[in-house]
PDB file of C-alpha atoms and ligand atoms in Angstrom:
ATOM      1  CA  UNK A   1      28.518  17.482 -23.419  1.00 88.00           C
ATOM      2  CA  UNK A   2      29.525  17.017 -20.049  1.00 94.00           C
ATOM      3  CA  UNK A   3      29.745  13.623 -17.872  1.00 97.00           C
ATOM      4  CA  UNK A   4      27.536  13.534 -15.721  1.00 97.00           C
ATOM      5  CA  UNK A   5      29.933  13.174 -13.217  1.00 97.00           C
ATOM      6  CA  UNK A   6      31.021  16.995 -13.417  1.00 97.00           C
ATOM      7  CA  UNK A   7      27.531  17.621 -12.208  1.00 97.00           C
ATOM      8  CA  UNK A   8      26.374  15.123  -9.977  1.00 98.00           C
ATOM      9  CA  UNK A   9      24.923  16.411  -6.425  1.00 98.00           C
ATOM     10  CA  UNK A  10      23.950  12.891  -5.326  1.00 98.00           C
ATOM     11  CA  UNK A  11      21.909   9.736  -6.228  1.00 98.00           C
ATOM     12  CA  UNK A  12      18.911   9.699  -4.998  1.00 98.00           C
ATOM     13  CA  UNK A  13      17.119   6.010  -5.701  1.00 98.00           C
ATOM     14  CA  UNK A  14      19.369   3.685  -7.249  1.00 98.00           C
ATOM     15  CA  UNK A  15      19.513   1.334  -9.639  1.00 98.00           C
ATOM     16  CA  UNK A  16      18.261  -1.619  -7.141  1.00 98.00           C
ATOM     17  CA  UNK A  17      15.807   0.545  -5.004  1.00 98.00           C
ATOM     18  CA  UNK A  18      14.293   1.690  -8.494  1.00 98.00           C
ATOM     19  CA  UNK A  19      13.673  -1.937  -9.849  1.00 98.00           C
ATOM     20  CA  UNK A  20      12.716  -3.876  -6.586  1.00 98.00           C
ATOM     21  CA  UNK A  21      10.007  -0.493  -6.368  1.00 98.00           C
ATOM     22  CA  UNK A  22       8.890  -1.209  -9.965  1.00 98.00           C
ATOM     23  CA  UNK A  23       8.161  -4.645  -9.533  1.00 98.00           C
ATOM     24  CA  UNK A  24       5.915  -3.982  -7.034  1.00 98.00           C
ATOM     25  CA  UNK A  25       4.128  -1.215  -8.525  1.00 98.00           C
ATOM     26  CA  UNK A  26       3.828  -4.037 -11.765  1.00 98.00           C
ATOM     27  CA  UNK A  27       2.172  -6.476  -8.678  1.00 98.00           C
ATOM     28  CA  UNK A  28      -0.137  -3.830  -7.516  1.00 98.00           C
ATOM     29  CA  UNK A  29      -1.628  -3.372 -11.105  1.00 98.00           C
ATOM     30  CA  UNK A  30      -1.148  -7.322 -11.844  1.00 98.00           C
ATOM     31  CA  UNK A  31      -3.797  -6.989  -9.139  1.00 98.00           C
ATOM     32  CA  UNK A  32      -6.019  -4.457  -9.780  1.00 98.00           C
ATOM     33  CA  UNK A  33      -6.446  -5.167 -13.502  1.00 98.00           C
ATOM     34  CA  UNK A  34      -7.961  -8.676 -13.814  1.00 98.00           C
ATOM     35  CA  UNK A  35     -10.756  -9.206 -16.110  1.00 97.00           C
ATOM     36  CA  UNK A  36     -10.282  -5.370 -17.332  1.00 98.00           C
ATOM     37  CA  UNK A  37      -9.640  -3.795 -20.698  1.00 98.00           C
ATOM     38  CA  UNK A  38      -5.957  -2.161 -19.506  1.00 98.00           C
ATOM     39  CA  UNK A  39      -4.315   0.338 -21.881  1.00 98.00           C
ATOM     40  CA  UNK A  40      -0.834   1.873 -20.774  1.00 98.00           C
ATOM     41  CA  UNK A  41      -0.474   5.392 -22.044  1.00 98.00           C
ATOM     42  CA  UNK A  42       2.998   6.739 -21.499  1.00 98.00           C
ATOM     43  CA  UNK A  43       3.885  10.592 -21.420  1.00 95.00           C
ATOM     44  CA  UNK A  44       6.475  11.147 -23.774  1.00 95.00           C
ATOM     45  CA  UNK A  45       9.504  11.458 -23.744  1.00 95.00           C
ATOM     46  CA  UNK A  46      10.227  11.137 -19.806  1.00 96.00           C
ATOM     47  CA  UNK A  47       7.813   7.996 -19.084  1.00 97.00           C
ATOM     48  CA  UNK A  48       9.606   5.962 -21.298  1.00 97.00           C
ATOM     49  CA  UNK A  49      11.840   4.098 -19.669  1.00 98.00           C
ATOM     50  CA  UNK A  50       9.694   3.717 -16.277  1.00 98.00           C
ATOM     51  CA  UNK A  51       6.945   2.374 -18.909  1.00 98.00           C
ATOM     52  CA  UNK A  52       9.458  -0.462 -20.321  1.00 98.00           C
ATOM     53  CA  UNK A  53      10.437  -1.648 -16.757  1.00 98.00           C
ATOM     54  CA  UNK A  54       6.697  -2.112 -15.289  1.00 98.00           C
ATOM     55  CA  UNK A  55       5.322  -3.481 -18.376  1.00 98.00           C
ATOM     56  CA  UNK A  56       7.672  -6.007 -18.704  1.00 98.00           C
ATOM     57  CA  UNK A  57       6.236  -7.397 -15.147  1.00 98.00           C
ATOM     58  CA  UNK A  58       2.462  -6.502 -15.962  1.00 98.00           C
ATOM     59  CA  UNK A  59       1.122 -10.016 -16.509  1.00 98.00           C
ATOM     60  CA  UNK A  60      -2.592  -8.886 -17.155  1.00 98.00           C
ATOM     61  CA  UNK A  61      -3.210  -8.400 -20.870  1.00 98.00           C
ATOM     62  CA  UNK A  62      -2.617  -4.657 -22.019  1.00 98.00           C
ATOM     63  CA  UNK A  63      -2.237  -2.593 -24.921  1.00 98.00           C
ATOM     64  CA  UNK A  64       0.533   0.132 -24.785  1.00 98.00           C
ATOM     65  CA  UNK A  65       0.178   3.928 -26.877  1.00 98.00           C
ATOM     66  CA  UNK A  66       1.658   7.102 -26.726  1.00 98.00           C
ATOM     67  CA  UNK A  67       0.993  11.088 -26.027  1.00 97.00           C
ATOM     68  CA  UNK A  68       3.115  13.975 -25.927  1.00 96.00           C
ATOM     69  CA  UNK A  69       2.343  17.439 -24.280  1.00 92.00           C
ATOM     70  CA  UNK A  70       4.195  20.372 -24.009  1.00 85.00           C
ATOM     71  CA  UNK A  71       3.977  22.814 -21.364  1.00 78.00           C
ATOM     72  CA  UNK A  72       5.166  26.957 -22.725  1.00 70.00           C
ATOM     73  CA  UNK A  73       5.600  30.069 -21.189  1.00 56.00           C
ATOM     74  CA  UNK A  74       8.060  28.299 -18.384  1.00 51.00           C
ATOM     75  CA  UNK A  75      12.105  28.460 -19.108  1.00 48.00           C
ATOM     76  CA  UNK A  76      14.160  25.466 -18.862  1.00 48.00           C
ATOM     77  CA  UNK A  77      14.389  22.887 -16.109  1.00 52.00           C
ATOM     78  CA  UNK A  78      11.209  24.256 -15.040  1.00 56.00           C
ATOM     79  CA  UNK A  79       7.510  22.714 -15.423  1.00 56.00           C
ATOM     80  CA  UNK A  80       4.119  23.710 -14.981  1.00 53.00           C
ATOM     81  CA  UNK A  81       2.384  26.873 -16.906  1.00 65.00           C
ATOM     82  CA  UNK A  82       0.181  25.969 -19.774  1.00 82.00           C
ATOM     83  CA  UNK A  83       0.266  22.747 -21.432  1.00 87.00           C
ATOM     84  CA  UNK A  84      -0.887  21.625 -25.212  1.00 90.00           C
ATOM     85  CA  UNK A  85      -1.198  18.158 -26.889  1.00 93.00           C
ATOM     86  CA  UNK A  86       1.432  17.783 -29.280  1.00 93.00           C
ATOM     87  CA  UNK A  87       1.145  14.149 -30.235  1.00 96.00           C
ATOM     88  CA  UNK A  88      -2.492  12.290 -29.839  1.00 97.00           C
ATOM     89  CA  UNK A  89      -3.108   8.490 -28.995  1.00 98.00           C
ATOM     90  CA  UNK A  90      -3.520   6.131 -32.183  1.00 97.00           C
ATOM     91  CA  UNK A  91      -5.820   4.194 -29.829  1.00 97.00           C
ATOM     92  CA  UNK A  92     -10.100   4.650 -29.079  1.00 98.00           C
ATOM     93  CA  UNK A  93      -9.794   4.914 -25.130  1.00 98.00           C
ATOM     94  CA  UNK A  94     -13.791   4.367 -25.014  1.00 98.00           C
ATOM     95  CA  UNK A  95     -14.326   1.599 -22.796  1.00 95.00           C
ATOM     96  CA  UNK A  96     -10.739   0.710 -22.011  1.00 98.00           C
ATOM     97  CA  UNK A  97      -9.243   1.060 -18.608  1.00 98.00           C
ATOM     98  CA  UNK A  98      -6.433   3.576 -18.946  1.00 98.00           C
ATOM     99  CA  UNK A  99      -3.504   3.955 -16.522  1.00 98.00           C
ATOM    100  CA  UNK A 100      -1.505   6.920 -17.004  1.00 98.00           C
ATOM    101  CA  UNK A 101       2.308   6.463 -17.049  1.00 98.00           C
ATOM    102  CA  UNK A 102       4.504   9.645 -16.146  1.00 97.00           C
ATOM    103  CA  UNK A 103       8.177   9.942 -15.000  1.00 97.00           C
ATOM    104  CA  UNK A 104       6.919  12.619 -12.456  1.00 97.00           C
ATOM    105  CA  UNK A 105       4.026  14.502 -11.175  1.00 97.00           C
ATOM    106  CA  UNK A 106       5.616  18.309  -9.979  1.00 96.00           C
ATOM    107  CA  UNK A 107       3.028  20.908 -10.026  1.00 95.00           C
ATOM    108  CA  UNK A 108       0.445  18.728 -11.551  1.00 95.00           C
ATOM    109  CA  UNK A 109      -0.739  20.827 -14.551  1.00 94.00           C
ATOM    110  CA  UNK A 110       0.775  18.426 -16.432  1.00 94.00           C
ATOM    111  CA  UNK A 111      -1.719  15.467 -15.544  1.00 95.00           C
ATOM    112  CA  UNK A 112      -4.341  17.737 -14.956  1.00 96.00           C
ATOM    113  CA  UNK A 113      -4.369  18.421 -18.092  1.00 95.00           C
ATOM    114  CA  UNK A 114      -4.109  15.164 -19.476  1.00 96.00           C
ATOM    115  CA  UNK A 115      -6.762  13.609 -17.461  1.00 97.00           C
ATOM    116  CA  UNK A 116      -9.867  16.021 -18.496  1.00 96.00           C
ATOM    117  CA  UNK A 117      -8.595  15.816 -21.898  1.00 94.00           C
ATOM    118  CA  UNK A 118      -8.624  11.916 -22.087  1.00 97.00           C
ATOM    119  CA  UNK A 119     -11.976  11.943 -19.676  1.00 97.00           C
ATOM    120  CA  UNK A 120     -13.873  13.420 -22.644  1.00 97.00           C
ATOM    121  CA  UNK A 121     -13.212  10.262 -24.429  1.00 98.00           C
ATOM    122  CA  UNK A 122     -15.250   8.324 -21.966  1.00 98.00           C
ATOM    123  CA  UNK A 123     -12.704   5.836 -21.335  1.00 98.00           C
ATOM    124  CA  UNK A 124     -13.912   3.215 -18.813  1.00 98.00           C
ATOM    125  CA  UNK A 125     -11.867   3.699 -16.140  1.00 98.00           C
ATOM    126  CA  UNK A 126      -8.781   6.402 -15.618  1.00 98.00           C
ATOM    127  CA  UNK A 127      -5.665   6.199 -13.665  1.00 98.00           C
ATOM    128  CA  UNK A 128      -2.364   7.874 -12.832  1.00 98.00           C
ATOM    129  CA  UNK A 129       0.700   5.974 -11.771  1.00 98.00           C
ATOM    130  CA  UNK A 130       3.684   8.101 -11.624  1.00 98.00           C
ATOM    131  CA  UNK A 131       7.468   6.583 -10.729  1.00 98.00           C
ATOM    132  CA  UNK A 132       8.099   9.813  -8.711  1.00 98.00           C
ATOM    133  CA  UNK A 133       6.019  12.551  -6.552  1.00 98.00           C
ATOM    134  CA  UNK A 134       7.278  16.006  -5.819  1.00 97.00           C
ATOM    135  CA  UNK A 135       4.400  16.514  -3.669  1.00 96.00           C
ATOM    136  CA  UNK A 136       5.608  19.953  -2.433  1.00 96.00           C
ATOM    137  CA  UNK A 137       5.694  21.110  -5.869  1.00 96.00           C
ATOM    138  CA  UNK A 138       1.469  20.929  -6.186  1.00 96.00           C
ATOM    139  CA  UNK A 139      -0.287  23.872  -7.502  1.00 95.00           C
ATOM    140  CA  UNK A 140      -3.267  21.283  -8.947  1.00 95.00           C
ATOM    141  CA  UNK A 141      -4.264  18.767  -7.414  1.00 95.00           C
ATOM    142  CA  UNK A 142      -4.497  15.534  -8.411  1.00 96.00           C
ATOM    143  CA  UNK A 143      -5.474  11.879  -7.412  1.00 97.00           C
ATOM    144  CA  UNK A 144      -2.225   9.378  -7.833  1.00 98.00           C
ATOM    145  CA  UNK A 145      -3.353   5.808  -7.773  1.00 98.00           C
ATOM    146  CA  UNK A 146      -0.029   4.383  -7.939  1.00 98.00           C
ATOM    147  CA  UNK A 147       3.062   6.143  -6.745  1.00 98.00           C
ATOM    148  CA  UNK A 148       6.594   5.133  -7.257  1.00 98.00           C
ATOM    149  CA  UNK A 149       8.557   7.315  -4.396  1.00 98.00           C
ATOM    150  CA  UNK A 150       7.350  10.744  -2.586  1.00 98.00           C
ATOM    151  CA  UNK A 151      10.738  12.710  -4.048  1.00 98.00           C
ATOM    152  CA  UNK A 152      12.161  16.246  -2.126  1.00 97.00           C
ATOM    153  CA  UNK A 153      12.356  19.409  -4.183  1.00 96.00           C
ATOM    154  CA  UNK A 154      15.191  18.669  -6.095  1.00 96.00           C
ATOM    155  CA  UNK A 155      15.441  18.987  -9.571  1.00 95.00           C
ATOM    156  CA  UNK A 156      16.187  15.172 -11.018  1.00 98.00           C
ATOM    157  CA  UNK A 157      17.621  13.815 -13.892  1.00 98.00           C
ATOM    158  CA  UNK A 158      18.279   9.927 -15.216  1.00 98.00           C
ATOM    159  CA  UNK A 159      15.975   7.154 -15.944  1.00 98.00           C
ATOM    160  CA  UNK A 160      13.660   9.066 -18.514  1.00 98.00           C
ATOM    161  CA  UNK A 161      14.287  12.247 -16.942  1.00 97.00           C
ATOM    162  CA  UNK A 162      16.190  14.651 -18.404  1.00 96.00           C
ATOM    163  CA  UNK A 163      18.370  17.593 -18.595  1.00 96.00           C
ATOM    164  CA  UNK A 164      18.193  19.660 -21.449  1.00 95.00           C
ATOM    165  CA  UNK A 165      16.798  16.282 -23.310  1.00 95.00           C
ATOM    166  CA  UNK A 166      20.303  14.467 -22.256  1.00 96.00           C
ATOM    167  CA  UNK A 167      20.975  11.648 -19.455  1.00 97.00           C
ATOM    168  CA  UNK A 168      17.410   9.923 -20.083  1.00 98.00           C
ATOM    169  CA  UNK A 169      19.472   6.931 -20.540  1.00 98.00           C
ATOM    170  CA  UNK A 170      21.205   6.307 -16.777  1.00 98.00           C
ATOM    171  CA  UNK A 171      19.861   3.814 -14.471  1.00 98.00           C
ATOM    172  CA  UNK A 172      19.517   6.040 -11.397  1.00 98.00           C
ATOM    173  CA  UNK A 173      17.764   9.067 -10.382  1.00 98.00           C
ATOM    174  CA  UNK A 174      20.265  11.633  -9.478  1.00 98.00           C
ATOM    175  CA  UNK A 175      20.203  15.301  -8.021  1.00 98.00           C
ATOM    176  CA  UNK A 176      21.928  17.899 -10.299  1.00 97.00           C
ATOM    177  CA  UNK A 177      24.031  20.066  -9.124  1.00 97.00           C
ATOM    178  CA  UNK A 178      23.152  23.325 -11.122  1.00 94.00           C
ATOM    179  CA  UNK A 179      26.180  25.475  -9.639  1.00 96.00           C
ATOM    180  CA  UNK A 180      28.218  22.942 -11.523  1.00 97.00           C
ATOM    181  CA  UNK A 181      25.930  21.720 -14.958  1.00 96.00           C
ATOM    182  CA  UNK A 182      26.678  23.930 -18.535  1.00 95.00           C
ATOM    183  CA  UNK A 183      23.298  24.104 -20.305  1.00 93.00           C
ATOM    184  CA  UNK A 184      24.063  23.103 -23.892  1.00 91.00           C
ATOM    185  CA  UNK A 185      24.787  26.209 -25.947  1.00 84.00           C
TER     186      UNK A 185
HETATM  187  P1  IMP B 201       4.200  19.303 -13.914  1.00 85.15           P
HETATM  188  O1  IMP B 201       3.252  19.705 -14.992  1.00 85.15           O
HETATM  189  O2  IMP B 201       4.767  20.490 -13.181  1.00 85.15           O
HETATM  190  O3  IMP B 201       3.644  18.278 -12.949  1.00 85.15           O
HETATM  191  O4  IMP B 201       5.493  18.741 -14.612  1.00 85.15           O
HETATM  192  C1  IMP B 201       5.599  17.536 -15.115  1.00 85.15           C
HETATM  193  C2  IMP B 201       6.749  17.453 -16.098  1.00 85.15           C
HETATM  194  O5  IMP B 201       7.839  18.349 -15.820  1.00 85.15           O
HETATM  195  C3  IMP B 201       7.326  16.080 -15.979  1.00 85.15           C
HETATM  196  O6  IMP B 201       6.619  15.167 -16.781  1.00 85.15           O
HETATM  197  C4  IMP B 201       8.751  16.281 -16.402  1.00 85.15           C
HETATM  198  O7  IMP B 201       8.843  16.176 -17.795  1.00 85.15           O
HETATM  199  C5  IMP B 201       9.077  17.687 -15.978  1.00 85.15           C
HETATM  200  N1  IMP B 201       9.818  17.708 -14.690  1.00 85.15           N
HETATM  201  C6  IMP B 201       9.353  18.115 -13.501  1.00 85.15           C
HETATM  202  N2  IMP B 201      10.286  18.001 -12.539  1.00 85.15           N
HETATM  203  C7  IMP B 201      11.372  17.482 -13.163  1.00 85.15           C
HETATM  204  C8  IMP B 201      12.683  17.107 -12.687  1.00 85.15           C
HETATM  205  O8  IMP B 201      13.056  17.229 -11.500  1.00 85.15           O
HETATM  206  N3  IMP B 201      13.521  16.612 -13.629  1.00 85.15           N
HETATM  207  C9  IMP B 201      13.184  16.456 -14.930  1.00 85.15           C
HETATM  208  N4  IMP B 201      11.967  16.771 -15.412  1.00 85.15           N
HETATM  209  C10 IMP B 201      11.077  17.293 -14.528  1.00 85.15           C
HETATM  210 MG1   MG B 202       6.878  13.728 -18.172  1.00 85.15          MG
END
């Protein structure tokens, strides 16, 4: 695999800008949340690592589970097209107030999906908080409660994010330079 470094256009929030942001999305919900029922749902895989970061400053009582989707008929480092649940919640959403936790919101099918799905469960309240927007991107549209950063069209990779399911791991949000990245073979 390559270092990142080969293929590295630019950082684009760092490591800092990404944590001071977090905390105050973590205030925001600290807020909103008192006296309710929260449960975090993260969007596997690329929530992950945004999820760990706010929760750890969510002070309000919560419980945490997990979905996957998938999306098909798109090629790689592309979103949107259909999506399908591939991995259900453990956890009865009736009555609980649910945030949504996603690494990004892009065209929106994504979340679009995932909210009427989990709205048929008659959860008590429903939310979206996404660590980054690509707001240009929108072919659904969708409400956003609580938004990280308004990103350009640029196709990201680190913290959660990832390229060809590598570089989840790093600390920043960078810009990949895809004259210069080697898909895996
Ligand atoms: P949407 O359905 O188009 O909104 O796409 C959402 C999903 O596509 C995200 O949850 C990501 O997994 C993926 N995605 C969209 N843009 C990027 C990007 O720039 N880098 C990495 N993954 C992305
Ligand atoms: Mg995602």
């Amino acid at each position: 695999m390559q270092d990142y470094k080969d293929f590295l256009a630019e950082i684009l929030i760092d490591e800092q800008t990404l944590q001071t942001r977090i905390k105050e999305l973590a205030e925001e919900i600290n807020r909103d949340y008192i006296g309710k029922d929260l449960l975090l749902i993260c969007i596997l895989r690329g929530g992950i690592v945004f999820l760990v970061d706010l929760m750890r400053h969510i002070t309000v009582p919560h419980q945490v589970d997990f979905m996957a989707v998938s999306s098909y008929g798109t090629g790689a480092r592309q979103s949107g097209g259909s999506v399908r649940l591939s991995l259900d919640l453990k956890t009865d959403i009736r009555s609980k107030d649910v945030l949504l936790v996603e690494d990004i919101v892009d065209s929106g099918n994504t979340i679009a999906y995932v909210l009427e799905f989990l709205q048929t469960r008659q959860p008590h309240s429903l939310k979206v908080c996404t660590l980054l927007d690509k707001e240009e991107r929108r072919e659904t549209s969708v409400q956003i409660h609580y938004r990280g950063f308004s990103i350009p069209n640029k196709f990201v990779f680190g913290y959660g994010l990832d390229l060809d399911e590598y570089y989840r791991n790093l600390p920043f949000i960078a810009v990949v330079d895809l004259k210069k990245y080697q898909p895996p073979s």
